[in-house]
mmCIF file of C-alpha atoms in Angstrom:
data_model
loop_
_atom_site.group_PDB
_atom_site.id
_atom_site.type_symbol
_atom_site.label_atom_id
_atom_site.label_comp_id
_atom_site.label_asym_id
_atom_site.label_seq_id
_atom_site.Cartn_x
_atom_site.Cartn_y
_atom_site.Cartn_z
ATOM 1 C CA MET A 505 13.767 67.707 3.483
ATOM 2 C CA LYS A 506 10.168 67.465 4.589
ATOM 3 C CA LYS A 507 8.492 64.600 6.238
ATOM 4 C CA SER A 508 5.881 64.218 3.825
ATOM 5 C CA ASN A 509 8.452 63.608 0.978
ATOM 6 C CA ARG A 510 11.232 60.891 3.403
ATOM 7 C CA LEU A 511 7.247 59.452 3.566
ATOM 8 C CA THR A 512 6.461 59.164 0.609
ATOM 9 C CA ILE A 513 10.452 57.550 -0.457
ATOM 10 C CA ILE A 514 10.806 54.617 2.524
ATOM 11 C CA ILE A 515 6.662 53.801 1.149
ATOM 12 C CA ALA A 516 8.324 53.393 -2.825
ATOM 13 C CA ALA A 517 11.513 51.760 -1.011
ATOM 14 C CA VAL A 518 8.828 49.844 0.724
ATOM 15 C CA LEU A 519 6.836 48.764 -2.435
ATOM 16 C CA VAL A 520 10.289 48.640 -4.662
ATOM 17 C CA VAL A 521 11.503 45.265 -2.258
ATOM 18 C CA ILE A 522 7.449 44.422 -2.741
ATOM 19 C CA ALA A 523 7.523 44.108 -6.432
ATOM 20 C CA GLY A 524 11.036 42.323 -5.408
ATOM 21 C CA LEU A 525 9.767 40.012 -3.588
ATOM 22 C CA LEU A 526 6.809 38.799 -5.598
ATOM 23 C CA VAL A 527 9.101 39.060 -9.388
ATOM 24 C CA TRP A 528 11.459 36.655 -7.542
ATOM 25 C CA ASN A 529 9.241 34.522 -6.123
ATOM 26 C CA ASN A 530 6.705 34.298 -9.151
ATOM 27 C CA ARG A 531 11.000 33.338 -10.676
ATOM 28 C CA TYR A 532 10.218 30.274 -7.925
ATOM 29 C CA LEU A 533 7.092 29.057 -8.429
ATOM 30 C CA SER A 534 7.929 29.058 -12.718
ATOM 31 C CA THR A 535 10.339 26.758 -12.283
ATOM 32 C CA LEU A 536 9.085 24.126 -9.476
ATOM 33 C CA ARG A 537 5.354 24.045 -12.084
ATOM 34 C CA GLY A 538 8.899 23.818 -14.938
ATOM 35 C CA ASP A 539 9.006 23.581 -19.025
ATOM 36 C CA ASP A 540 7.154 21.794 -21.564
ATOM 37 C CA ALA A 541 9.784 18.929 -20.222
ATOM 38 C CA ASP A 542 9.634 18.567 -16.718
ATOM 39 C CA PHE A 543 7.677 16.190 -14.899
ATOM 40 C CA MET A 544 10.863 16.010 -12.501
ATOM 41 C CA VAL A 545 10.083 16.823 -8.631
ATOM 42 C CA TRP A 546 13.042 17.466 -6.772
ATOM 43 C CA ASP A 547 11.498 18.385 -3.638
ATOM 44 C CA THR A 548 9.474 15.635 -2.843
ATOM 45 C CA ALA A 549 8.938 15.991 1.165
ATOM 46 C CA SER A 550 6.947 19.032 -0.383
ATOM 47 C CA ILE A 551 4.757 17.645 -1.800
ATOM 48 C CA THR A 552 1.426 17.602 0.298
ATOM 49 C CA LYS A 553 -0.416 14.956 -2.969
ATOM 50 C CA PHE A 554 -1.237 13.634 -5.132
ATOM 51 C CA TYR A 555 -4.087 12.644 -7.781
ATOM 52 C CA LEU A 556 -4.077 10.266 -10.969
ATOM 53 C CA ALA A 557 -7.160 10.135 -13.349
ATOM 54 C CA ASP A 558 -7.531 7.378 -15.694
ATOM 55 C CA ARG A 559 -10.191 6.454 -17.972
ATOM 56 C CA ASN A 560 -11.591 3.990 -17.064
ATOM 57 C CA ASP A 561 -13.239 6.127 -13.877
ATOM 58 C CA HIS A 562 -10.557 5.071 -12.032
ATOM 59 C CA GLU A 563 -9.717 7.766 -9.364
ATOM 60 C CA SER A 564 -7.318 8.088 -6.502
ATOM 61 C CA LEU A 565 -6.272 10.869 -4.011
ATOM 62 C CA LEU A 566 -3.453 10.601 -1.688
ATOM 63 C CA GLU A 567 -2.338 12.448 0.807
ATOM 64 C CA ARG A 568 0.234 12.569 3.679
ATOM 65 C CA GLN A 569 -1.249 13.094 7.069
ATOM 66 C CA ASP A 570 0.632 15.028 10.068
ATOM 67 C CA ASP A 571 2.926 11.685 10.822
ATOM 68 C CA ASN A 572 4.097 11.226 7.245
ATOM 69 C CA SER A 573 1.321 8.236 6.627
ATOM 70 C CA TRP A 574 -1.339 8.234 3.457
ATOM 71 C CA MET A 575 -3.784 8.150 3.398
ATOM 72 C CA LEU A 576 -6.092 7.160 -0.197
ATOM 73 C CA ASN A 577 -9.609 8.224 -0.729
ATOM 74 C CA ASN A 578 -9.950 10.039 2.834
ATOM 75 C CA THR A 579 -10.891 6.388 3.458
ATOM 76 C CA TYR A 580 -8.987 4.016 3.463
ATOM 77 C CA LYS A 581 -4.730 4.114 5.512
ATOM 78 C CA ALA A 582 -2.356 3.701 1.594
ATOM 79 C CA HIS A 583 0.591 1.732 0.855
ATOM 80 C CA THR A 584 3.685 3.472 2.696
ATOM 81 C CA LYS A 585 6.132 1.706 0.185
ATOM 82 C CA GLN A 586 3.714 2.202 -2.409
ATOM 83 C CA VAL A 587 3.655 5.389 -2.169
ATOM 84 C CA GLN A 588 7.739 6.186 -1.472
ATOM 85 C CA HIS A 589 7.809 4.430 -4.755
ATOM 86 C CA PHE A 590 5.469 6.415 -6.542
ATOM 87 C CA LEU A 591 7.753 10.007 -5.090
ATOM 88 C CA THR A 592 11.124 8.750 -5.695
ATOM 89 C CA THR A 593 10.168 7.847 -9.444
ATOM 90 C CA LEU A 594 8.828 11.623 -8.662
ATOM 91 C CA TYR A 595 12.795 12.229 -8.663
ATOM 92 C CA LYS A 596 14.386 10.505 -11.182
ATOM 93 C CA VAL A 597 12.422 10.517 -14.020
ATOM 94 C CA ARG A 598 13.974 11.668 -17.028
ATOM 95 C CA ILE A 599 12.952 13.624 -20.288
ATOM 96 C CA LYS A 600 15.152 10.529 -22.799
ATOM 97 C CA MET A 601 13.108 12.323 -26.007
ATOM 98 C CA PRO A 602 10.227 14.612 -27.724
ATOM 99 C CA VAL A 603 8.789 12.288 -28.939
ATOM 100 C CA SER A 604 8.923 12.413 -33.082
ATOM 101 C CA VAL A 605 7.252 13.878 -35.638
ATOM 102 C CA ALA A 606 5.851 11.973 -37.561
ATOM 103 C CA SER A 607 4.313 9.703 -34.716
ATOM 104 C CA HIS A 608 4.002 13.123 -32.867
ATOM 105 C CA ASN A 609 0.222 13.814 -33.822
ATOM 106 C CA ASN A 610 -0.178 9.511 -33.479
ATOM 107 C CA ILE A 611 1.088 10.152 -29.608
ATOM 108 C CA VAL A 612 -0.331 12.881 -28.687
ATOM 109 C CA LYS A 613 -4.410 11.298 -29.533
ATOM 110 C CA GLU A 614 -3.423 8.050 -28.190
ATOM 111 C CA LEU A 615 -2.322 9.996 -24.826
ATOM 112 C CA ALA A 616 -5.723 11.433 -25.048
ATOM 113 C CA GLY A 617 -8.147 8.345 -25.504
ATOM 114 C CA ASN A 618 -5.176 5.954 -22.961
ATOM 115 C CA SER A 619 -3.677 8.026 -19.746
ATOM 116 C CA THR A 620 -3.301 8.877 -16.761
ATOM 117 C CA LYS A 621 -3.699 11.829 -15.554
ATOM 118 C CA VAL A 622 -1.931 13.523 -12.380
ATOM 119 C CA GLU A 623 -1.665 16.430 -10.499
ATOM 120 C CA VAL A 624 0.925 17.388 -7.406
ATOM 121 C CA TYR A 625 0.211 19.648 -4.529
ATOM 122 C CA GLN A 626 3.335 21.141 -3.124
ATOM 123 C CA ASN A 627 3.316 23.031 0.236
ATOM 124 C CA ILE A 628 5.429 25.964 -1.280
ATOM 125 C CA PRO A 629 5.722 29.880 1.208
ATOM 126 C CA ARG A 630 4.529 32.620 -1.270
ATOM 127 C CA ILE A 631 7.924 34.132 -0.429
ATOM 128 C CA ASN A 632 11.525 32.795 -0.505
ATOM 129 C CA LEU A 633 14.974 34.751 -0.592
ATOM 130 C CA PHE A 634 17.194 33.573 -2.197
ATOM 131 C CA ASN A 635 16.257 29.658 -1.543
ATOM 132 C CA ARG A 636 17.265 30.487 2.724
ATOM 133 C CA VAL A 637 14.248 32.366 3.573
ATOM 134 C CA LYS A 638 11.107 30.815 2.763
ATOM 135 C CA LEU A 639 7.958 32.284 4.928
ATOM 136 C CA LEU A 640 4.020 32.290 4.279
ATOM 137 C CA TYR A 641 3.445 28.383 3.072
ATOM 138 C CA ARG A 642 0.553 27.174 1.005
ATOM 139 C CA GLU A 643 -0.718 24.372 -1.165
ATOM 140 C CA VAL A 644 0.347 24.802 -4.582
ATOM 141 C CA ARG A 645 -0.543 22.418 -7.787
ATOM 142 C CA THR A 646 2.402 22.082 -9.380
ATOM 143 C CA LYS A 647 2.802 20.194 -11.987
ATOM 144 C CA VAL A 648 0.042 18.194 -13.851
ATOM 145 C CA PHE A 649 1.051 16.108 -16.394
ATOM 146 C CA TYR A 650 -0.490 13.089 -18.562
ATOM 147 C CA VAL A 651 1.239 9.205 -18.702
ATOM 148 C CA GLY A 652 1.292 6.883 -20.970
ATOM 149 C CA ASP A 653 2.645 3.152 -22.351
ATOM 150 C CA ALA A 654 5.165 2.457 -23.287
ATOM 151 C CA THR A 655 8.276 3.113 -26.408
ATOM 152 C CA LYS A 656 7.640 -0.411 -28.840
ATOM 153 C CA ASP A 657 11.268 -1.218 -26.456
ATOM 154 C CA SER A 658 9.273 -0.423 -23.886
ATOM 155 C CA SER A 659 12.653 1.500 -22.826
ATOM 156 C CA GLY A 660 10.568 5.323 -22.141
ATOM 157 C CA THR A 661 7.225 5.991 -21.123
ATOM 158 C CA PHE A 662 5.001 8.140 -23.342
ATOM 159 C CA MET A 663 3.748 11.611 -21.208
ATOM 160 C CA LEU A 664 3.138 15.263 -21.789
ATOM 161 C CA LYS A 665 2.495 17.617 -19.848
ATOM 162 C CA GLU A 666 -0.710 19.109 -19.518
ATOM 163 C CA GLY A 667 -1.257 22.695 -21.823
ATOM 164 C CA ALA A 668 1.972 21.509 -23.357
ATOM 165 C CA ASP A 669 2.497 21.574 -27.662
ATOM 166 C CA LYS A 670 5.248 18.858 -26.790
ATOM 167 C CA ALA A 671 5.416 14.650 -26.124
ATOM 168 C CA TYR A 672 8.381 13.776 -24.817
ATOM 169 C CA ILE A 673 9.596 10.036 -24.247
ATOM 170 C CA VAL A 674 10.694 9.911 -20.142
ATOM 171 C CA TYR A 675 12.843 6.812 -17.910
ATOM 172 C CA ILE A 676 14.841 6.722 -15.205
ATOM 173 C CA PRO A 677 18.323 5.753 -15.709
ATOM 174 C CA GLY A 678 20.119 2.736 -15.196
ATOM 175 C CA PHE A 679 16.214 2.195 -14.769
ATOM 176 C CA LYS A 680 15.761 -0.842 -17.325
ATOM 177 C CA GLY A 681 11.952 -0.259 -18.348
ATOM 178 C CA PHE A 682 8.760 1.524 -18.800
ATOM 179 C CA ILE A 683 7.096 2.862 -15.860
ATOM 180 C CA THR A 684 3.219 3.054 -16.769
ATOM 181 C CA THR A 685 2.137 0.876 -13.807
ATOM 182 C CA ARG A 686 3.471 3.085 -11.026
ATOM 183 C CA PHE A 687 1.725 5.647 -11.467
ATOM 184 C CA THR A 688 -1.393 3.734 -11.461
ATOM 185 C CA ALA A 689 -5.529 5.302 -10.495
ATOM 186 C CA ILE A 690 -6.450 2.443 -9.519
ATOM 187 C CA PRO A 691 -7.627 2.395 -5.341
ATOM 188 C CA ASP A 692 -6.624 -0.910 -4.630
ATOM 189 C CA ASP A 693 -3.047 -0.816 -6.427
ATOM 190 C CA TRP A 694 -2.680 1.885 -3.185
ATOM 191 C CA ARG A 695 -4.564 -0.353 -1.341
ATOM 192 C CA ASP A 696 -2.535 -0.665 2.649
ATOM 193 C CA HIS A 697 -1.811 -4.447 2.782
ATOM 194 C CA GLY A 698 -1.946 -4.577 6.474
ATOM 195 C CA VAL A 699 -4.498 -7.309 8.329
ATOM 196 C CA PHE A 700 -2.809 -7.102 12.460
ATOM 197 C CA GLY A 701 -0.296 -4.472 13.231
ATOM 198 C CA ALA A 702 -0.500 -4.164 16.924
ATOM 199 C CA ALA A 703 2.789 -3.813 19.098
ATOM 200 C CA LEU A 704 3.351 -6.813 21.820
ATOM 201 C CA ALA A 705 2.502 -3.718 25.055
ATOM 202 C CA ASN A 706 -0.607 -2.140 22.773
ATOM 203 C CA ILE A 707 -2.280 -6.321 22.572
ATOM 204 C CA GLU A 708 -4.819 -7.034 25.098
ATOM 205 C CA SER A 709 -6.816 -10.396 23.908
ATOM 206 C CA VAL A 710 -5.809 -12.890 20.688
ATOM 207 C CA SER A 711 -8.375 -15.257 19.991
ATOM 208 C CA VAL A 712 -7.400 -18.321 17.442
ATOM 209 C CA GLU A 713 -10.696 -20.385 16.986
ATOM 210 C CA PHE A 714 -10.911 -23.356 14.648
ATOM 211 C CA ASN A 715 -14.244 -24.350 12.732
ATOM 212 C CA ARG A 716 -13.194 -28.555 12.633
ATOM 213 C CA GLU A 717 -11.675 -28.937 15.494
ATOM 214 C CA PRO A 718 -13.157 -26.809 18.478
ATOM 215 C CA GLN A 719 -11.239 -28.525 21.118
ATOM 216 C CA SER A 720 -8.034 -26.538 19.413
ATOM 217 C CA SER A 721 -9.697 -22.949 19.765
ATOM 218 C CA PHE A 722 -8.147 -21.074 22.665
ATOM 219 C CA ARG A 723 -8.079 -17.394 23.582
ATOM 220 C CA ILE A 724 -5.013 -15.337 25.332
ATOM 221 C CA ASN A 725 -5.762 -12.727 28.057
ATOM 222 C CA ASN A 726 -3.233 -9.819 28.986
ATOM 223 C CA ILE A 727 -2.965 -9.866 32.206
ATOM 224 C CA GLY A 728 0.356 -8.254 33.306
ATOM 225 C CA ARG A 729 4.037 -8.034 32.157
ATOM 226 C CA HIS A 730 4.671 -11.159 30.699
ATOM 227 C CA GLN A 731 2.151 -13.199 32.212
ATOM 228 C CA TYR A 732 -0.935 -14.452 30.695
ATOM 229 C CA LEU A 733 -4.310 -16.170 30.825
ATOM 230 C CA LEU A 734 -4.441 -18.937 28.381
ATOM 231 C CA THR A 735 -8.188 -20.772 27.626
ATOM 232 C CA ARG A 736 -9.585 -23.575 26.194
ATOM 233 C CA LEU A 737 -12.316 -22.214 24.023
ATOM 234 C CA ASN A 738 -14.992 -25.201 23.768
ATOM 235 C CA ASP A 739 -14.736 -25.733 27.689
ATOM 236 C CA ASN A 740 -13.574 -22.276 29.471
ATOM 237 C CA SER A 741 -11.077 -24.694 30.879
ATOM 238 C CA THR A 742 -7.301 -22.527 31.218
ATOM 239 C CA LEU A 743 -4.189 -24.045 30.764
ATOM 240 C CA PRO A 744 -0.250 -23.523 32.094
ATOM 241 C CA TYR A 745 1.784 -21.917 28.398
ATOM 242 C CA ASP A 746 5.140 -21.893 27.374
ATOM 243 C CA THR A 747 5.964 -18.347 27.395
ATOM 244 C CA LEU A 748 8.544 -17.994 24.764
ATOM 245 C CA LYS A 749 5.525 -19.731 22.688
ATOM 246 C CA VAL A 750 2.710 -17.116 23.683
ATOM 247 C CA ILE A 751 5.054 -14.184 23.701
ATOM 248 C CA ASN A 752 6.463 -15.091 19.596
ATOM 249 C CA MET A 753 3.219 -15.255 19.040
ATOM 250 C CA LEU A 754 2.272 -12.580 20.054
ATOM 251 C CA SER A 755 4.374 -10.347 18.986
ATOM 252 C CA SER A 756 4.217 -11.373 15.049
ATOM 253 C CA PHE A 757 1.234 -9.191 15.167
ATOM 254 C CA SER A 758 3.003 -6.860 14.558
ATOM 255 C CA ASP A 759 2.854 -6.920 11.158
ATOM 256 C CA LEU A 760 0.705 -9.458 8.515
ATOM 257 C CA ARG A 761 -0.112 -8.585 5.876
ATOM 258 C CA PHE A 762 -2.387 -9.818 2.864
ATOM 259 C CA GLU A 763 -1.209 -11.133 -0.482
ATOM 260 C CA THR A 764 -3.937 -9.366 -2.995
ATOM 261 C CA LEU A 765 -7.030 -7.845 -2.768
ATOM 262 C CA LEU A 766 -10.060 -9.542 -4.438
ATOM 263 C CA ASN A 767 -13.028 -7.398 -4.088
ATOM 264 C CA ASN A 768 -11.702 -6.305 -8.309
ATOM 265 C CA ILE A 769 -10.886 -9.276 -9.109
ATOM 266 C CA LEU A 770 -14.053 -12.309 -8.828
ATOM 267 C CA PRO A 771 -16.895 -11.682 -9.483
ATOM 268 C CA ARG A 772 -19.399 -11.040 -6.910
ATOM 269 C CA GLN A 773 -21.167 -14.739 -7.080
ATOM 270 C CA GLN A 774 -18.405 -15.942 -6.476
ATOM 271 C CA ILE A 775 -17.311 -14.226 -3.533
ATOM 272 C CA ASP A 776 -20.510 -15.038 -1.416
ATOM 273 C CA SER A 777 -19.629 -18.399 -2.438
ATOM 274 C CA ILE A 778 -16.839 -18.065 -0.836
ATOM 275 C CA VAL A 779 -18.027 -16.499 1.927
ATOM 276 C CA ALA A 780 -21.334 -18.328 2.611
ATOM 277 C CA SER A 781 -19.144 -21.398 3.097
ATOM 278 C CA PRO A 782 -17.601 -22.902 6.423
ATOM 279 C CA PHE A 783 -14.604 -20.881 7.995
ATOM 280 C CA LEU A 784 -11.492 -22.864 8.405
ATOM 281 C CA HIS A 785 -10.132 -20.418 11.006
ATOM 282 C CA LYS A 786 -11.672 -16.783 13.236
ATOM 283 C CA VAL A 787 -9.112 -14.670 14.834
ATOM 284 C CA THR A 788 -10.453 -11.737 16.971
ATOM 285 C CA LEU A 789 -7.536 -8.986 17.702
ATOM 286 C CA THR A 790 -8.512 -6.775 20.159
ATOM 287 C CA THR A 791 -5.722 -4.007 22.140
ATOM 288 C CA LYS A 792 -6.351 -2.067 25.812
ATOM 289 C CA ASP A 793 -7.591 0.886 23.920
ATOM 290 C CA GLY A 794 -10.449 -1.770 23.040
ATOM 291 C CA LYS A 795 -10.803 -1.642 18.517
ATOM 292 C CA THR A 796 -10.990 -5.409 17.762
ATOM 293 C CA THR A 797 -9.752 -6.564 14.650
ATOM 294 C CA GLU A 798 -11.601 -10.428 12.973
ATOM 295 C CA MET A 799 -10.045 -11.931 10.444
ATOM 296 C CA THR A 800 -11.374 -15.239 9.048
ATOM 297 C CA THR A 801 -11.283 -17.435 6.229
ATOM 298 C CA PHE A 802 -12.029 -19.776 4.421
ATOM 299 C CA GLU A 803 -10.191 -22.991 1.364
ATOM 300 C CA LYS A 804 -9.235 -22.073 -1.220
ATOM 301 C CA LEU A 805 -9.344 -24.134 -4.474
ATOM 302 C CA VAL A 806 -5.990 -25.028 -6.636
ATOM 303 C CA VAL A 807 -6.858 -23.967 -9.454
ATOM 304 C CA ASN A 808 -3.635 -25.669 -11.668
ATOM 305 C CA LYS A 809 -6.115 -28.109 -12.286
ATOM 306 C CA SER A 810 -8.080 -28.239 -14.912
ATOM 307 C CA ILE A 811 -12.414 -27.873 -13.604
ATOM 308 C CA LYS A 812 -12.726 -32.065 -14.747
ATOM 309 C CA GLU A 813 -9.978 -33.341 -12.607
ATOM 310 C CA LEU A 814 -10.822 -31.471 -9.503
ATOM 311 C CA GLU A 815 -14.777 -32.790 -9.297
ATOM 312 C CA GLY A 816 -12.896 -36.191 -10.439
ATOM 313 C CA LEU A 817 -10.117 -35.819 -7.876
ATOM 314 C CA VAL A 818 -8.439 -38.457 -10.238
ATOM 315 C CA ASP A 819 -5.513 -37.188 -12.635
ATOM 316 C CA ASP A 820 -5.677 -39.152 -15.962
ATOM 317 C CA HIS A 821 -3.077 -42.004 -13.877
ATOM 318 C CA GLY A 822 -6.146 -42.650 -11.803
ATOM 319 C CA ASN A 823 -4.402 -40.355 -8.250
ATOM 320 C CA LEU A 824 -6.673 -40.176 -6.283
ATOM 321 C CA LEU A 825 -6.005 -35.202 -6.707
ATOM 322 C CA ASP A 826 -6.102 -32.479 -3.587
ATOM 323 C CA PRO A 827 -8.077 -30.077 -5.000
ATOM 324 C CA ILE A 828 -7.195 -27.612 -1.702
ATOM 325 C CA ASP A 829 -4.833 -25.398 -2.232
ATOM 326 C CA HIS A 830 -1.715 -25.775 1.033
ATOM 327 C CA ASP A 831 -0.675 -22.765 0.255
ATOM 328 C CA ARG A 832 -3.222 -19.999 0.251
ATOM 329 C CA VAL A 833 -6.301 -19.573 2.580
ATOM 330 C CA TYR A 834 -9.365 -16.486 1.119
ATOM 331 C CA GLY A 835 -9.482 -13.946 4.074
ATOM 332 C CA LEU A 836 -11.876 -12.061 5.036
ATOM 333 C CA ILE A 837 -11.574 -9.035 6.881
ATOM 334 C CA ASN A 838 -12.585 -5.122 8.045
ATOM 335 C CA ASP A 839 -16.052 -5.878 8.862
ATOM 336 C CA GLY A 840 -16.416 -7.886 6.149
ATOM 337 C CA LYS A 841 -16.503 -5.687 3.502
ATOM 338 C CA ASP A 842 -12.783 -6.757 2.120
ATOM 339 C CA LEU A 843 -11.880 -9.592 0.658
ATOM 340 C CA VAL A 844 -8.124 -11.035 0.441
ATOM 341 C CA LEU A 845 -5.975 -13.785 -0.884
ATOM 342 C CA ILE A 846 -3.069 -14.241 2.132
ATOM 343 C CA GLN A 847 0.127 -16.749 3.187
ATOM 344 C CA TYR A 848 -0.168 -20.029 5.078
ATOM 345 C CA TYR A 849 3.868 -18.907 5.561
ATOM 346 C CA VAL A 850 2.670 -15.488 6.481
ATOM 347 C CA PHE A 851 0.057 -16.157 8.547
ATOM 348 C CA ASP A 852 0.701 -19.611 9.819
ATOM 349 C CA LYS A 853 2.791 -18.566 13.027
ATOM 350 C CA VAL A 854 -0.726 -17.571 14.912
ATOM 351 C CA LEU A 855 -2.421 -20.111 13.806
ATOM 352 C CA ASN A 856 -1.312 -22.870 16.102
ATOM 353 C CA PRO A 857 -3.066 -25.059 17.614
ATOM 354 C CA ILE A 858 -3.571 -24.768 21.690
ATOM 355 C CA ASP A 859 -1.380 -27.730 22.211
ATOM 356 C CA TYR A 860 1.149 -25.958 20.971
ATOM 357 C CA TYR A 861 1.164 -22.965 23.769
ATOM 358 C CA VAL A 862 0.353 -26.023 26.378
ATOM 359 C CA ALA A 863 3.804 -25.991 28.688
ATOM 360 C CA GLY A 864 5.482 -28.795 28.368
ATOM 361 C CA ASN A 865 4.634 -30.125 24.586
ATOM 362 C CA PRO A 866 7.034 -29.506 22.156
ATOM 363 C CA ILE A 867 7.144 -28.579 19.009
ATOM 364 C CA ARG A 868 5.636 -31.057 16.383
ATOM 365 C CA PHE A 869 7.360 -30.763 12.190
ATOM 366 C CA ASP A 870 5.215 -33.057 10.161
ATOM 367 C CA VAL A 871 7.673 -36.389 9.813
ATOM 368 C CA ASP A 872 7.680 -35.073 6.024
ATOM 369 C CA PHE A 873 10.246 -32.408 6.091
ATOM 370 C CA TYR A 874 12.626 -35.032 8.294
ATOM 371 C CA GLU A 875 16.004 -34.952 6.787
ATOM 372 C CA VAL A 876 18.120 -37.905 8.573
ATOM 373 C CA PHE A 877 21.902 -37.012 9.041
ATOM 374 C CA ASP A 878 24.868 -39.159 8.960
#
């Protein structure tokens, strides 16, 4: 056989193999993209990002980072549990039934006017040999669908894939309820709730200022392994400290979170009024890399009393009312950009006065919490 013929045969064989790989890979991608009734993503670990947008101009882009954390709109750290909840939903969602013929057109119209668009991107190999050898990965948009309202019995959610002719009712097996809220496009719903997140070993100093009781304000400096300096701020005096209490306090800064982000809930005028009022506490944490995080708290009035009661400070029986919320306060964080609601239950552990940490002082309890046992 001539060399030219042999070369031709080899080239033809290579082309056949390449064509076969392309056909196989195309079928693989088609399976990922799915048909009109396929909203599930079985390999959520391959998801690199997802995008949500609604008819109210809300947009949220969540992108996976190298450390497996997620960023929101290239600006904020995303709430890890919220993202995992979303990924779990994509993995577990199933088709319950097609939308009935009688109501199909109306449902599609509702989806066109009131729905959330969802786009899912995955890291997919260009070459996939029998799902064993995967080469040349690239990011591909594998799912685009629209999420509507719940069914009348709240047992399912309407969904429609982009370009599809039929809409479907989807659900999660074993879960009672609808899943519309899991596909929110509102950025605030995806924000991480962390206020402080510093490990004990990385803390350089912490200061806590009490506006109404300046003599209670203090600063704790880390000066060595389990060695600290406790300083009263109003006279700059150093005091002996209880090591266990100081370590417990500093350890609490590893994960302190707010309850609700208020930027888009309270009117701007009310937010300005809150921030302009006298503060209660100012907590400043500095880490060993020089990064500073600050939180300022403000008093919050109770919301379960009428304006008339609050103005008069008495109830219908003439009893004096306390208009102050003793469970929650407002917090200003992120360099004054965000007003949040925080719980004393969460932050009380870092809001004790300096006397609490001074060596030899016992832990004080409110007498209302004492119980007497025989």
